[in-house]
Amino acid sequence: MNPVTEEIYAEKLNDPRWEKRRQQILIRDRFRCMNCNCNENLQVHHRQYHYLPNQKRFIEPWDYSDEVLITLCADCHRKGHAQYVVPVKFIHVKPLKHIL
Protein backbone atom coordinates (compact mmCIF):
# COMPACT_ATOMS: atom_id res chain seq x y z
CA MET A 1 0.00 0.00 0.00
CA ASN A 2 1.39 3.40 -0.97
CA PRO A 3 0.58 5.87 1.80
CA VAL A 4 -0.21 9.38 0.69
CA THR A 5 2.47 11.81 1.78
CA GLU A 6 1.49 14.66 4.09
CA GLU A 7 2.35 17.15 1.32
CA ILE A 8 0.04 15.52 -1.21
CA TYR A 9 -2.72 15.16 1.39
CA ALA A 10 -2.39 18.84 2.34
CA GLU A 11 -2.77 19.77 -1.35
CA LYS A 12 -5.93 17.66 -1.56
CA LEU A 13 -7.37 19.47 1.47
CA ASN A 14 -6.98 22.76 -0.45
CA ASP A 15 -8.95 21.38 -3.39
CA PRO A 16 -12.33 23.11 -3.98
CA ARG A 17 -14.03 19.70 -3.97
CA TRP A 18 -12.81 19.08 -0.42
CA GLU A 19 -13.76 22.62 0.64
CA LYS A 20 -17.31 21.96 -0.59
CA ARG A 21 -17.50 18.55 1.11
CA ARG A 22 -16.02 19.96 4.33
CA GLN A 23 -18.62 22.73 4.35
CA GLN A 24 -21.43 20.16 3.98
CA ILE A 25 -20.21 18.26 7.04
CA LEU A 26 -19.72 21.43 9.09
CA ILE A 27 -23.30 22.48 8.29
CA ARG A 28 -24.63 19.02 9.12
CA ASP A 29 -22.82 19.12 12.48
CA ARG A 30 -24.00 22.70 13.11
CA PHE A 31 -20.45 24.05 13.25
CA ARG A 32 -19.75 22.21 16.52
CA CYS A 33 -17.13 19.68 17.57
CA MET A 34 -18.99 16.39 17.93
CA ASN A 35 -16.72 15.46 20.83
CA CYS A 36 -16.56 18.54 23.11
CA ASN A 37 -19.25 20.78 21.51
CA CYS A 38 -16.94 23.79 21.02
CA ASN A 39 -17.21 25.91 17.87
CA GLU A 40 -13.61 27.05 17.29
CA ASN A 41 -10.82 25.70 15.06
CA LEU A 42 -13.10 23.13 13.44
CA GLN A 43 -11.81 20.38 11.18
CA VAL A 44 -13.47 17.46 9.43
CA HIS A 45 -12.07 14.07 10.40
CA HIS A 46 -12.16 10.84 8.37
CA ARG A 47 -13.12 8.03 10.78
CA GLN A 48 -11.61 5.51 8.37
CA TYR A 49 -9.66 5.58 5.14
CA HIS A 50 -10.78 3.65 2.07
CA TYR A 51 -8.12 1.97 -0.04
CA LEU A 52 -8.65 0.65 -3.57
CA PRO A 53 -6.12 -2.20 -3.92
CA ASN A 54 -6.88 -2.71 -7.63
CA GLN A 55 -5.87 0.90 -8.26
CA LYS A 56 -3.22 1.04 -5.50
CA ARG A 57 -4.60 4.27 -4.08
CA PHE A 58 -6.86 5.76 -1.45
CA ILE A 59 -10.14 7.33 -2.52
CA GLU A 60 -10.17 11.11 -2.64
CA PRO A 61 -10.95 12.92 0.65
CA TRP A 62 -14.13 14.42 -0.83
CA ASP A 63 -15.51 11.05 -2.01
CA TYR A 64 -16.27 9.66 1.46
CA SER A 65 -19.84 9.15 2.66
CA ASP A 66 -21.32 11.28 5.43
CA GLU A 67 -21.12 8.38 7.89
CA VAL A 68 -17.33 8.36 7.74
CA LEU A 69 -16.86 12.13 8.25
CA ILE A 70 -17.22 14.02 11.53
CA THR A 71 -16.56 17.56 12.73
CA LEU A 72 -13.94 17.89 15.46
CA CYS A 73 -12.10 20.87 16.91
CA ALA A 74 -8.35 20.90 16.25
CA ASP A 75 -7.62 19.83 19.85
CA CYS A 76 -9.97 16.81 19.81
CA HIS A 77 -8.75 15.90 16.30
CA ARG A 78 -5.11 15.95 17.43
CA LYS A 79 -5.87 13.96 20.59
CA GLY A 80 -7.85 11.41 18.59
CA HIS A 81 -5.00 10.80 16.16
CA ALA A 82 -2.55 10.51 19.07
CA GLN A 83 -4.73 7.95 20.84
CA TYR A 84 -6.17 5.93 17.93
CA VAL A 85 -5.05 4.65 14.55
CA VAL A 86 -7.51 5.46 11.77
CA PRO A 87 -8.57 2.11 10.29
CA VAL A 88 -8.12 1.40 6.60
CA LYS A 89 -10.96 -0.34 4.80
CA PHE A 90 -10.07 -2.15 1.59
CA ILE A 91 -12.64 -1.53 -1.13
CA HIS A 92 -12.62 -4.22 -3.79
CA VAL A 93 -14.19 -3.04 -7.02
CA LYS A 94 -14.75 -5.58 -9.75
CA PRO A 95 -13.86 -4.32 -13.22
CA LEU A 96 -16.73 -3.85 -15.62
CA LYS A 97 -16.92 -6.43 -18.40
CA HIS A 98 -17.61 -5.24 -21.89
CA ILE A 99 -20.81 -6.59 -23.33
CA LEU A 100 -20.60 -6.99 -27.09
Tab-separated table of C-alpha atoms in Angstrom:
chain	number	residue	atom	x	y	z
A	1	MET	CA	0.000	0.000	0.000
A	2	ASN	CA	1.386	3.400	-0.968
A	3	PRO	CA	0.578	5.866	1.801
A	4	VAL	CA	-0.208	9.380	0.692
A	5	THR	CA	2.470	11.808	1.784
A	6	GLU	CA	1.487	14.659	4.088
A	7	GLU	CA	2.353	17.150	1.323
A	8	ILE	CA	0.037	15.517	-1.207
A	9	TYR	CA	-2.724	15.157	1.389
A	10	ALA	CA	-2.391	18.844	2.341
A	11	GLU	CA	-2.775	19.770	-1.349
A	12	LYS	CA	-5.931	17.656	-1.561
A	13	LEU	CA	-7.370	19.474	1.469
A	14	ASN	CA	-6.984	22.758	-0.448
A	15	ASP	CA	-8.953	21.379	-3.390
A	16	PRO	CA	-12.329	23.108	-3.983
A	17	ARG	CA	-14.035	19.696	-3.970
A	18	TRP	CA	-12.810	19.083	-0.416
A	19	GLU	CA	-13.761	22.618	0.639
A	20	LYS	CA	-17.315	21.963	-0.589
A	21	ARG	CA	-17.498	18.552	1.110
A	22	ARG	CA	-16.025	19.959	4.326
A	23	GLN	CA	-18.620	22.735	4.351
A	24	GLN	CA	-21.432	20.165	3.977
A	25	ILE	CA	-20.205	18.264	7.042
A	26	LEU	CA	-19.716	21.435	9.095
A	27	ILE	CA	-23.297	22.477	8.287
A	28	ARG	CA	-24.631	19.020	9.118
A	29	ASP	CA	-22.824	19.115	12.485
A	30	ARG	CA	-24.003	22.705	13.109
A	31	PHE	CA	-20.445	24.048	13.252
A	32	ARG	CA	-19.746	22.209	16.518
A	33	CYS	CA	-17.131	19.679	17.570
A	34	MET	CA	-18.993	16.394	17.931
A	35	ASN	CA	-16.717	15.462	20.835
A	36	CYS	CA	-16.562	18.541	23.106
A	37	ASN	CA	-19.247	20.776	21.512
A	38	CYS	CA	-16.938	23.786	21.020
A	39	ASN	CA	-17.213	25.911	17.874
A	40	GLU	CA	-13.611	27.045	17.288
A	41	ASN	CA	-10.820	25.702	15.059
A	42	LEU	CA	-13.104	23.131	13.440
A	43	GLN	CA	-11.811	20.377	11.181
A	44	VAL	CA	-13.470	17.462	9.426
A	45	HIS	CA	-12.071	14.071	10.396
A	46	HIS	CA	-12.162	10.838	8.371
A	47	ARG	CA	-13.117	8.029	10.783
A	48	GLN	CA	-11.614	5.514	8.366
A	49	TYR	CA	-9.664	5.583	5.136
A	50	HIS	CA	-10.778	3.650	2.069
A	51	TYR	CA	-8.120	1.970	-0.044
A	52	LEU	CA	-8.650	0.653	-3.566
A	53	PRO	CA	-6.124	-2.201	-3.921
A	54	ASN	CA	-6.877	-2.715	-7.628
A	55	GLN	CA	-5.873	0.900	-8.260
A	56	LYS	CA	-3.222	1.040	-5.499
A	57	ARG	CA	-4.600	4.270	-4.084
A	58	PHE	CA	-6.863	5.760	-1.450
A	59	ILE	CA	-10.139	7.329	-2.520
A	60	GLU	CA	-10.167	11.106	-2.641
A	61	PRO	CA	-10.949	12.921	0.645
A	62	TRP	CA	-14.131	14.419	-0.826
A	63	ASP	CA	-15.513	11.053	-2.011
A	64	TYR	CA	-16.268	9.663	1.460
A	65	SER	CA	-19.837	9.150	2.658
A	66	ASP	CA	-21.317	11.283	5.431
A	67	GLU	CA	-21.123	8.382	7.890
A	68	VAL	CA	-17.329	8.364	7.742
A	69	LEU	CA	-16.865	12.128	8.247
A	70	ILE	CA	-17.223	14.015	11.529
A	71	THR	CA	-16.561	17.562	12.727
A	72	LEU	CA	-13.938	17.893	15.458
A	73	CYS	CA	-12.100	20.866	16.914
A	74	ALA	CA	-8.352	20.898	16.252
A	75	ASP	CA	-7.616	19.829	19.845
A	76	CYS	CA	-9.969	16.811	19.806
A	77	HIS	CA	-8.751	15.901	16.305
A	78	ARG	CA	-5.110	15.955	17.427
A	79	LYS	CA	-5.865	13.961	20.591
A	80	GLY	CA	-7.850	11.414	18.592
A	81	HIS	CA	-5.001	10.803	16.159
A	82	ALA	CA	-2.548	10.509	19.070
A	83	GLN	CA	-4.731	7.949	20.836
A	84	TYR	CA	-6.167	5.932	17.926
A	85	VAL	CA	-5.055	4.654	14.553
A	86	VAL	CA	-7.509	5.460	11.771
A	87	PRO	CA	-8.566	2.112	10.295
A	88	VAL	CA	-8.120	1.403	6.605
A	89	LYS	CA	-10.962	-0.339	4.797
A	90	PHE	CA	-10.071	-2.147	1.593
A	91	ILE	CA	-12.637	-1.525	-1.135
A	92	HIS	CA	-12.620	-4.223	-3.792
A	93	VAL	CA	-14.189	-3.041	-7.016
A	94	LYS	CA	-14.751	-5.580	-9.747
A	95	PRO	CA	-13.863	-4.316	-13.215
A	96	LEU	CA	-16.734	-3.854	-15.624
A	97	LYS	CA	-16.923	-6.433	-18.397
A	98	HIS	CA	-17.608	-5.237	-21.885
A	99	ILE	CA	-20.813	-6.590	-23.328
A	100	LEU	CA	-20.604	-6.992	-27.090
